[in-house]
Structures are given as structure tokens and as C-alpha cells.
Amino acid sequence: METSELLKKVRKIEIKTRGLSNQIFSGHYHSVFKGKGMSFSEVREYHYGDDIRSIDWNVTARFNSPYIKIFEEERELTIILLIDVSGSNEFGTRKQLKRELITELAAVLAFSAIQNNDKVGVIFFSDKIEKFITPKKGRTHILRIIRELIEFKPESEQTKIEEALKYFTNVINKRCTAFIISDFMDKGFENAIRIANKKHDLIALRIFDERETNLPPVGIMKIKDAETGKTEWVDTSSKKVRADYMKWWQEKDKYLNDIFRKSGIDMAKINTSEDYIKPLINLFKKRESRK
């Protein structure tokens, strides 16, 4: 992609997603994703009713009267975006490709984070770690992330979510809030996602296309697996073929829902053919209601 074309795309995404984060998401984001750590601020004299567990015994001994430690909530958060860049995201039949939707979602979350003075980092993954952008603040950093989202070319087309989650758990030491944005066309990551969510606050944004949920009756159709490259001919006019496919999708849906529920992970399903604003706000409101 030429530099001028890339800059136009970056600017277009910035205008749209920054506006959304300003108008809609920043208030919800701020109330939902508050700093959870506590940092020492100062000491003051003990007042009746203060928690005696907060007494600073060193200062108390020095001044021969009780003093307590005052702590403040740490506002600054680190937000990590785990972005699936595998081949299955190059799919979309109506409004946009899954990859394009993922780019917009990541940009909205990133702009919401920097408005909240939080750091943002990104892990691009396929069946391996493709790239890690260390967490930083600022508009320049966010624009770099958007450029990477637009033009990044993965070395592998396949997916292994377990690898991404293990890397994330090992490389990010301080507790953070993380969004894993993927179509979750993978299995075998149950243990890794549970461990990751124990150490961090993990949220799943599951991207899907309407045509993945059922096959249209359009006759003989050539279907290609974007991750393996395998192709096969399918007779979509067959009721049994369509029923078998729908059953597969429903089982996949249940499998993922069970994983997220058992791991205590909040999840939003986002369709490429629909507006992503409503499911994101519903997700934020759900988390707000538990505060």
C-alpha cells in the first residue's frame, strides 16, 4: 500500500473511531475500567474511627503519637489488545471484512484508553506471536497501532489462541485489562484463558459474519478454509448439508459460551454486518452494573 493511501485510511479510521470514543465510550470506559491498585500518598495524624491497620508504626514511634498511612487509587491502567490476524479474518459478506471490523474496534478502545490517560499495547497473533507493541500513551502511539492494524501481514494464516494467551500471561507482569479480539476459530485454549483471566482482567470480543452461522441454499458452492487453504465443493441446496452446518455452528457457539462463562470472562458477540456500538455499550453497562 502506498504511503499516501495508508495515511488516508489511518486518518479516516482516526476521525470515525476518535469521535465515537469521545461521544459515546469515554464515560462508560472511565467508569468501568478504573485503576484497581493502591499507592501510598502521605501520612496524617490518627483520627477516631480510622482503621488501626493503617497505622504507620515508624512515624508513630518518631512523633510519639499515632499516624496513619493514606493511600490513593492508582488511576493509570495498562490496556492490552490481543489481535487475531489469522487468515479467517479475511472474510466478510455484507458490510465489511472481519479484519476491518477488528481494526475499528481496536482503534475505538485505544482512543478511549488514551483519553483516560492509560497505556495501550498490542499483541498480534496467528498460531504464533506475530508482533508485540509495548504499552505506551499518546496519539502518536495510537496512530502507529492503527497503521499496523491496516497494513500488517502475518507470517502464518492459522490460529492458536493458546499461544497468544500464554505469551500475554508471561510477558505482562503487572495486572492489566486486556481485550482479546478474534473470531475464535480454534479450540484447546480453555486452560490458558482461565489462567490469563486469573492474573489479568480479560474481555473477549468475538467477531463473526452472518454467513458463518448458516449456509444459503444457492446450489453447488466452492468453500475454502482461509487458514489451511483447503477447498471443497458443497451442495448447499441439500437440507441435510445445511442442517449439519447449522448444527456445527451451534455446537461451536455453545463451546465458546461455556469457556467464557466457566472462566469468568465477559464477552460480546459482534456481527460484521451490524453496528458495533450497541454490543460494546451493552458490555460496558453489564460491567458497570456489577460495580
XYZ file of C-alpha atoms in Angstrom:
291
model
C 0.000 0.000 0.000
C 1.339 3.440 -0.944
C 2.133 5.833 1.908
C -0.475 8.428 0.825
C -3.214 5.781 0.608
C -2.232 4.366 4.003
C -2.295 7.824 5.626
C -5.765 8.462 4.193
C -7.015 5.187 5.667
C -5.414 5.926 9.045
C -6.970 9.422 9.077
C -10.399 8.075 8.127
C -10.333 5.491 10.913
C -8.991 8.069 13.384
C -11.810 10.532 12.634
C -14.534 7.902 12.979
C -13.236 5.998 15.987
C -11.943 9.005 17.914
C -15.341 10.656 17.520
C -17.106 7.543 18.815
C -14.795 7.231 21.789
C -15.315 10.942 22.605
C -19.099 10.945 22.299
C -20.098 7.515 23.496
C -17.473 5.314 25.049
C -15.272 7.569 27.195
C -17.822 7.906 30.016
C -18.580 4.189 30.093
C -14.912 3.320 29.728
C -13.899 5.616 32.601
C -16.485 4.203 34.991
C -15.860 0.563 34.049
C -12.074 0.442 33.794
C -10.828 2.153 36.928
C -7.399 1.598 38.366
C -7.574 -1.141 40.937
C -4.198 -0.723 42.612
C -3.486 1.490 45.625
C -0.384 3.609 46.010
C 0.984 5.330 49.124
C 0.220 9.058 49.205
C 1.021 10.558 52.645
C 0.702 10.149 56.406
C -1.530 12.114 58.767
C -2.456 12.045 62.422
C -4.774 9.265 63.546
C -8.444 10.310 63.961
C -11.033 8.437 65.964
C -12.645 5.798 63.725
C -9.642 5.343 61.418
C -8.637 1.781 60.584
C -5.883 0.829 63.020
C -4.406 -1.446 60.340
C -3.324 1.741 58.507
C -1.158 2.971 61.400
C 2.415 3.747 60.336
C 4.323 2.454 63.349
C 7.647 4.020 62.373
C 6.187 7.541 62.149
C 4.083 6.912 65.270
C 7.189 5.993 67.269
C 9.103 9.020 65.955
C 6.437 11.574 66.943
C 5.115 9.687 69.966
C 1.519 9.934 68.709
C -0.389 7.750 66.232
C -0.149 8.448 62.488
C -1.788 6.519 59.638
C -0.859 5.905 56.020
C -3.105 7.420 53.334
C -3.418 5.553 50.045
C -4.776 6.728 46.703
C -6.257 4.632 43.937
C -3.867 4.216 41.020
C -5.785 5.676 38.091
C -3.409 4.693 35.359
C -4.189 1.384 33.686
C -2.453 -0.656 31.047
C -4.717 -1.882 28.260
C -3.523 -4.768 26.104
C -5.221 -5.612 22.806
C -4.733 -9.218 21.701
C -5.483 -9.081 17.973
C -6.137 -12.193 15.872
C -4.501 -11.654 12.458
C -5.069 -15.165 11.065
C -6.470 -15.881 7.609
C -10.079 -16.458 8.712
C -10.445 -12.730 9.384
C -10.167 -12.015 5.648
C -13.854 -12.848 5.367
C -16.992 -10.748 5.162
C -20.109 -10.955 3.028
C -22.118 -7.836 3.799
C -20.812 -4.635 5.337
C -17.107 -5.299 5.892
C -14.420 -7.902 6.435
C -13.832 -9.256 9.929
C -10.345 -7.735 9.794
C -11.778 -4.268 9.058
C -14.172 -4.567 11.993
C -11.328 -5.680 14.278
C -9.307 -2.617 13.202
C -12.142 -0.232 14.102
C -12.836 -1.925 17.433
C -9.160 -1.809 18.392
C -8.957 1.873 17.415
C -12.047 2.819 19.464
C -10.698 1.031 22.529
C -7.246 2.564 22.052
C -8.588 6.127 21.788
C -10.848 5.556 24.815
C -7.794 4.386 26.747
C -5.567 7.368 25.928
C -8.396 9.786 26.786
C -8.338 8.080 30.175
C -4.545 8.571 30.367
C -3.960 4.810 30.117
C -1.199 2.981 28.288
C -2.058 0.754 25.323
C -0.103 -2.204 23.989
C -0.877 -4.749 21.259
C -0.139 -8.421 20.698
C -0.718 -9.565 17.096
C -1.124 -13.328 16.911
C -1.863 -16.158 14.478
C -0.682 -19.619 15.529
C 2.334 -17.779 16.944
C 3.183 -14.307 18.226
C 3.481 -12.159 15.119
C 4.303 -8.838 16.800
C 4.270 -7.177 20.234
C 3.902 -3.397 20.583
C 4.874 -2.363 24.109
C 2.304 -0.289 26.068
C 2.665 3.483 25.729
C 0.500 6.594 25.877
C -0.350 9.291 23.366
C -1.945 9.939 19.982
C 1.235 9.199 18.028
C 1.387 5.754 19.593
C -2.281 5.072 18.773
C -1.791 6.144 15.153
C 1.120 3.719 14.908
C -1.149 0.944 16.181
C -3.811 1.832 13.579
C -1.199 1.812 10.789
C -0.073 -1.639 11.898
C -3.677 -2.876 12.028
C -4.288 -1.703 8.453
C -1.148 -2.967 6.744
C 0.126 -5.802 8.937
C 0.812 -9.017 7.016
C 1.078 -12.112 9.231
C 3.661 -14.815 8.541
C 1.066 -17.525 9.268
C -2.576 -17.853 8.240
C -3.512 -20.244 11.045
C -4.709 -19.657 14.617
C -3.558 -20.852 18.017
C -5.179 -18.766 20.736
C -3.433 -20.763 23.462
C -0.032 -19.444 22.297
C -1.219 -15.832 22.441
C -2.678 -16.233 25.935
C 0.444 -17.944 27.313
C 2.667 -15.203 25.876
C 0.379 -12.492 27.276
C 0.374 -14.080 30.751
C 4.181 -14.352 30.773
C 5.177 -11.012 29.227
C 2.772 -8.670 31.085
C 3.676 -8.825 34.763
C 1.527 -6.069 36.284
C -2.223 -6.724 36.329
C -3.903 -5.111 33.324
C -7.156 -5.024 31.393
C -6.995 -6.921 28.100
C -9.317 -7.343 25.142
C -8.873 -10.452 23.005
C -10.448 -9.678 19.613
C -10.910 -12.769 17.469
C -13.382 -14.969 15.609
C -12.232 -17.788 17.930
C -11.973 -20.367 15.144
C -9.848 -22.509 17.402
C -10.022 -24.993 20.266
C -7.895 -26.151 23.166
C -7.317 -22.796 24.886
C -9.596 -23.378 27.904
C -6.809 -23.692 30.469
C -4.740 -20.830 29.061
C -7.677 -18.393 29.071
C -8.612 -19.318 32.647
C -5.033 -18.715 33.851
C -4.799 -15.415 31.933
C -8.036 -14.140 33.474
C -6.882 -15.011 36.985
C -3.800 -12.833 36.561
C -5.454 -10.082 34.497
C -8.913 -8.729 33.647
C -9.636 -10.353 30.278
C -12.550 -9.456 27.992
C -13.476 -11.313 24.796
C -14.816 -9.612 21.665
C -15.998 -12.401 19.378
C -16.238 -11.354 15.739
C -18.417 -13.271 13.286
C -20.035 -12.907 9.882
C -23.718 -13.659 9.292
C -22.871 -16.162 6.548
C -20.828 -18.218 9.014
C -23.946 -19.022 11.027
C -25.831 -20.730 8.183
C -25.382 -21.728 4.542
C -27.638 -20.094 1.946
C -29.387 -22.522 -0.492
C -27.521 -21.406 -3.619
C -26.605 -24.803 -5.082
C -23.077 -26.140 -5.539
C -20.620 -23.879 -3.743
C -16.831 -23.956 -3.511
C -15.733 -23.348 0.066
C -12.162 -22.508 1.039
C -10.678 -22.660 4.534
C -8.730 -19.398 4.735
C -6.379 -20.780 7.379
C -5.455 -24.150 5.868
C -6.027 -23.301 2.199
C -8.129 -26.446 1.710
C -11.121 -26.225 -0.624
C -14.158 -28.420 -1.119
C -17.399 -28.387 -3.101
C -20.599 -28.308 -1.059
C -24.179 -28.779 -2.273
C -25.961 -26.035 -0.318
C -29.317 -26.957 -1.889
C -29.257 -30.086 0.326
C -31.298 -29.610 3.517
C -29.097 -32.138 5.296
C -25.919 -30.256 4.376
C -27.385 -27.002 5.657
C -28.728 -28.672 8.814
C -25.350 -30.312 9.528
C -23.599 -26.993 9.067
C -26.030 -25.189 11.377
C -25.558 -27.915 13.997
C -21.769 -27.460 13.759
C -22.124 -23.711 14.269
C -24.472 -24.111 17.251
C -22.086 -26.580 18.888
C -19.202 -24.151 18.293
C -21.280 -21.343 19.776
C -22.091 -23.365 22.900
C -18.461 -24.483 23.281
C -17.220 -20.877 23.314
C -20.014 -19.591 25.561
C -19.209 -22.340 28.080
C -15.494 -21.445 28.056
C -16.158 -17.754 28.705
C -18.740 -18.473 31.416
C -16.584 -21.017 33.280
C -13.534 -18.728 33.066
C -15.489 -15.704 34.350
C -14.831 -13.713 31.190
C -17.168 -11.011 29.874
C -17.851 -11.432 26.151
C -19.577 -9.513 23.376
C -20.519 -11.056 20.017
C -20.147 -8.562 17.180
C -21.504 -9.145 13.671
C -19.651 -7.702 10.657
C -22.976 -6.638 9.113
C -24.204 -4.714 12.166
C -23.141 -1.651 14.133
C -20.636 -2.499 16.878
C -21.664 0.420 19.117
C -24.615 -1.330 20.772
C -22.851 -4.592 21.762
C -19.866 -2.645 23.130
C -22.027 -0.304 25.214
C -24.073 -3.260 26.470
C -20.822 -4.923 27.535
C -19.710 -1.782 29.396
C -23.117 -1.386 31.071
C -23.063 -5.011 32.189
C -19.726 -4.423 33.882
C -20.911 -1.121 35.385
C -23.927 -2.843 36.941
C -21.618 -5.153 38.895
C -19.642 -2.300 40.467
